[in-house]
Amino acid sequence: MKSQMGGDKLNLISSLKSAYGEEYEKHLFEQYKMFVDMADRVSARRMLANSFFVGVHTALITAFTVMLKERILPDGLVGLLPFGAVIALCYVWWRVVYSYRQLNSGKFAVIHEMERVMPMALFKGEWVAMGEGKDHKKYLPLTHVENYVPLCFGIMYILLGLSFYFCK
């Protein structure tokens, strides 16, 4: 089995078929299905996290716009503190996106390795067909696009803060 997995570079094999018993292939396939489902759930959680952050930031931009219009924020540098806090929140959002990207990369590395002992390597084949994320004409990975969303919100906050500070 180890020779089929190309040396098992991820150390996935914990038991050889001969030592495991008759249910080896069945259990291998069940683990594969479970792991693919877990990867799908990570992607769903990532989208839920992005929806949460978009909602929070949309509400915050609306609140800041009203506060600027009504001149609720104190003058001077103290009035810029909320802008610094939400820019920090943009950084946290960016880190969450980055963390999900790392987690998915690890999960798909395991899936690709598991597919080495499956009759077909569908996820690996799809990845190759899509240019492995290197050819943006074939496929632009979602996480590359997602990285720009917190940056865009951060830029909006900077512009709002500058308008607050300089346009009184």
XYZ file of N, CA and C in Angstrom, residues 13-85:
219
model
N -0.973 6.506 6.161
C -1.161 5.078 6.412
C -0.797 4.759 7.860
N -1.812 4.352 8.610
C -1.544 3.956 9.994
C -1.572 2.444 10.143
N -2.126 1.770 9.124
C -2.190 0.317 9.177
C -2.229 -0.220 7.745
N -1.426 -1.219 7.473
C -1.429 -1.845 6.160
C -2.636 -2.769 6.020
N -3.047 -2.973 4.790
C -4.214 -3.805 4.509
C -4.067 -5.196 5.124
N -2.896 -5.772 5.012
C -2.677 -7.130 5.526
C -2.880 -7.201 7.046
N -2.553 -6.137 7.755
C -2.724 -6.127 9.210
C -4.119 -5.659 9.621
N -4.771 -4.895 8.776
C -6.071 -4.299 9.115
C -7.203 -5.304 9.000
N -7.260 -6.005 7.894
C -8.320 -6.998 7.725
C -9.188 -6.738 6.512
N -10.283 -7.479 6.434
C -11.157 -7.490 5.264
C -11.855 -6.162 4.979
N -12.102 -5.386 5.967
C -12.874 -4.144 5.810
C -12.002 -2.964 5.366
N -10.764 -3.212 5.034
C -9.809 -2.143 4.726
C -10.327 -1.190 3.651
N -10.674 -1.709 2.475
C -11.117 -0.844 1.376
C -12.395 -0.106 1.727
N -13.323 -0.816 2.358
C -14.592 -0.192 2.750
C -14.341 0.971 3.709
N -13.522 0.749 4.715
C -13.242 1.802 5.695
C -12.434 2.947 5.075
N -11.518 2.597 4.177
C -10.763 3.630 3.471
C -11.707 4.549 2.701
N -12.642 3.949 1.984
C -13.587 4.749 1.208
C -14.492 5.575 2.115
N -14.921 5.013 3.229
C -15.760 5.772 4.184
C -14.985 6.961 4.760
N -13.708 6.743 5.078
C -12.887 7.852 5.573
C -12.730 8.929 4.504
N -12.546 8.500 3.286
C -12.414 9.447 2.172
C -13.680 10.288 2.046
N -14.840 9.630 2.040
C -16.117 10.356 1.923
C -16.289 11.337 3.080
N -15.963 10.889 4.282
C -16.094 11.747 5.454
C -15.160 12.962 5.336
N -13.957 12.737 4.863
C -12.987 13.827 4.779
C -13.379 14.840 3.706
N -13.899 14.354 2.569
C -14.386 15.255 1.518
C -15.541 16.086 2.054
N -16.423 15.462 2.817
C -17.547 16.193 3.416
C -17.043 17.250 4.395
N -16.016 16.921 5.163
C -15.442 17.904 6.094
C -14.846 19.085 5.344
N -14.197 18.840 4.224
C -13.638 19.931 3.415
C -14.751 20.831 2.906
N -15.866 20.230 2.508
C -17.012 21.011 2.043
C -17.581 21.863 3.183
N -17.628 21.306 4.371
C -18.138 22.067 5.528
C -17.225 23.237 5.885
N -15.930 23.066 5.722
C -14.999 24.173 5.966
C -15.298 25.317 5.003
N -15.550 24.981 3.746
C -15.873 26.011 2.755
C -17.178 26.712 3.113
N -18.152 25.966 3.590
C -19.429 26.566 3.995
C -19.226 27.492 5.198
N -18.408 27.070 6.157
C -18.129 27.930 7.320
C -17.390 29.189 6.894
N -16.501 29.061 5.918
C -15.764 30.226 5.420
C -16.738 31.235 4.822
N -17.688 30.765 4.045
C -18.667 31.667 3.439
C -19.544 32.309 4.510
N -19.889 31.560 5.540
C -20.677 32.097 6.648
C -19.887 33.181 7.385
N -18.607 32.944 7.609
C -17.757 33.949 8.266
C -17.668 35.208 7.410
N -17.506 35.041 6.101
C -17.455 36.206 5.218
C -18.765 36.983 5.246
N -19.880 36.275 5.249
C -21.192 36.950 5.322
C -21.313 37.744 6.609
N -20.849 37.154 7.711
C -20.878 37.849 8.998
C -20.064 39.141 8.923
N -18.839 39.055 8.441
C -17.977 40.235 8.372
C -18.530 41.291 7.418
N -19.072 40.883 6.292
C -19.665 41.857 5.356
C -20.822 42.581 6.034
N -21.667 41.831 6.738
C -22.804 42.443 7.440
C -22.352 43.427 8.507
N -21.385 43.017 9.304
C -20.875 43.898 10.368
C -20.276 45.167 9.773
N -19.455 45.016 8.750
C -18.792 46.184 8.165
C -19.765 47.090 7.412
N -20.771 46.520 6.798
C -21.790 47.344 6.139
C -22.516 48.201 7.175
N -22.862 47.585 8.297
C -23.521 48.336 9.375
C -22.581 49.398 9.945
N -21.303 49.073 10.117
C -20.343 50.035 10.670
C -20.118 51.213 9.718
N -20.020 50.951 8.440
C -19.849 52.062 7.488
C -21.070 52.966 7.505
N -22.247 52.375 7.578
C -23.471 53.177 7.683
C -23.446 54.020 8.954
N -23.069 53.396 10.070
C -23.014 54.125 11.349
C -21.983 55.248 11.288
N -20.805 54.983 10.740
C -19.782 56.024 10.640
C -20.222 57.162 9.735
N -20.891 56.835 8.667
C -21.360 57.876 7.755
C -22.361 58.786 8.471
N -23.280 58.185 9.222
C -24.252 58.980 9.984
C -23.539 59.807 11.046
N -22.582 59.195 11.760
C -21.852 59.935 12.800
C -21.065 61.099 12.204
N -20.509 60.907 11.029
C -19.783 62.005 10.385
C -20.737 63.109 9.959
N -21.848 62.721 9.388
C -22.830 63.699 8.923
C -23.399 64.499 10.093
N -23.698 63.832 11.187
C -24.295 64.479 12.362
C -23.242 65.059 13.308
N -21.979 64.892 12.961
C -20.865 65.396 13.766
C -20.913 64.876 15.208
N -21.128 63.577 15.335
C -21.207 62.929 16.645
C -19.826 62.590 17.187
N -18.892 62.272 16.319
C -17.542 61.906 16.756
C -16.796 63.128 17.276
N -16.007 62.956 18.339
C -15.240 64.093 18.854
C -14.165 64.522 17.854
N -13.832 65.800 17.898
C -12.792 66.321 17.009
C -11.424 65.780 17.407
N -10.503 65.867 16.468
C -9.109 65.497 16.727
C -8.856 64.016 16.571
N -7.712 63.621 17.094
C -7.278 62.236 16.951
C -8.178 61.249 17.693
N -8.830 61.696 18.762
C -9.728 60.814 19.516
C -10.870 60.333 18.617
N -11.333 61.193 17.741
C -12.403 60.817 16.816
C -11.974 59.772 15.804
N -10.661 59.606 15.635
C -10.161 58.607 14.690
C -10.024 57.212 15.306
N -10.108 57.117 16.626
C -9.943 55.819 17.288
C -10.915 54.753 16.778
N -12.199 55.067 16.599
C -13.094 54.027 16.075
C -12.663 53.524 14.690
N -12.099 54.429 13.882
C -11.640 54.020 12.556
C -10.465 53.044 12.670
N -9.579 53.305 13.616
C -8.467 52.379 13.858
C -8.961 51.012 14.307
N -10.000 51.015 15.145
C -10.551 49.746 15.638
C -11.149 48.923 14.496
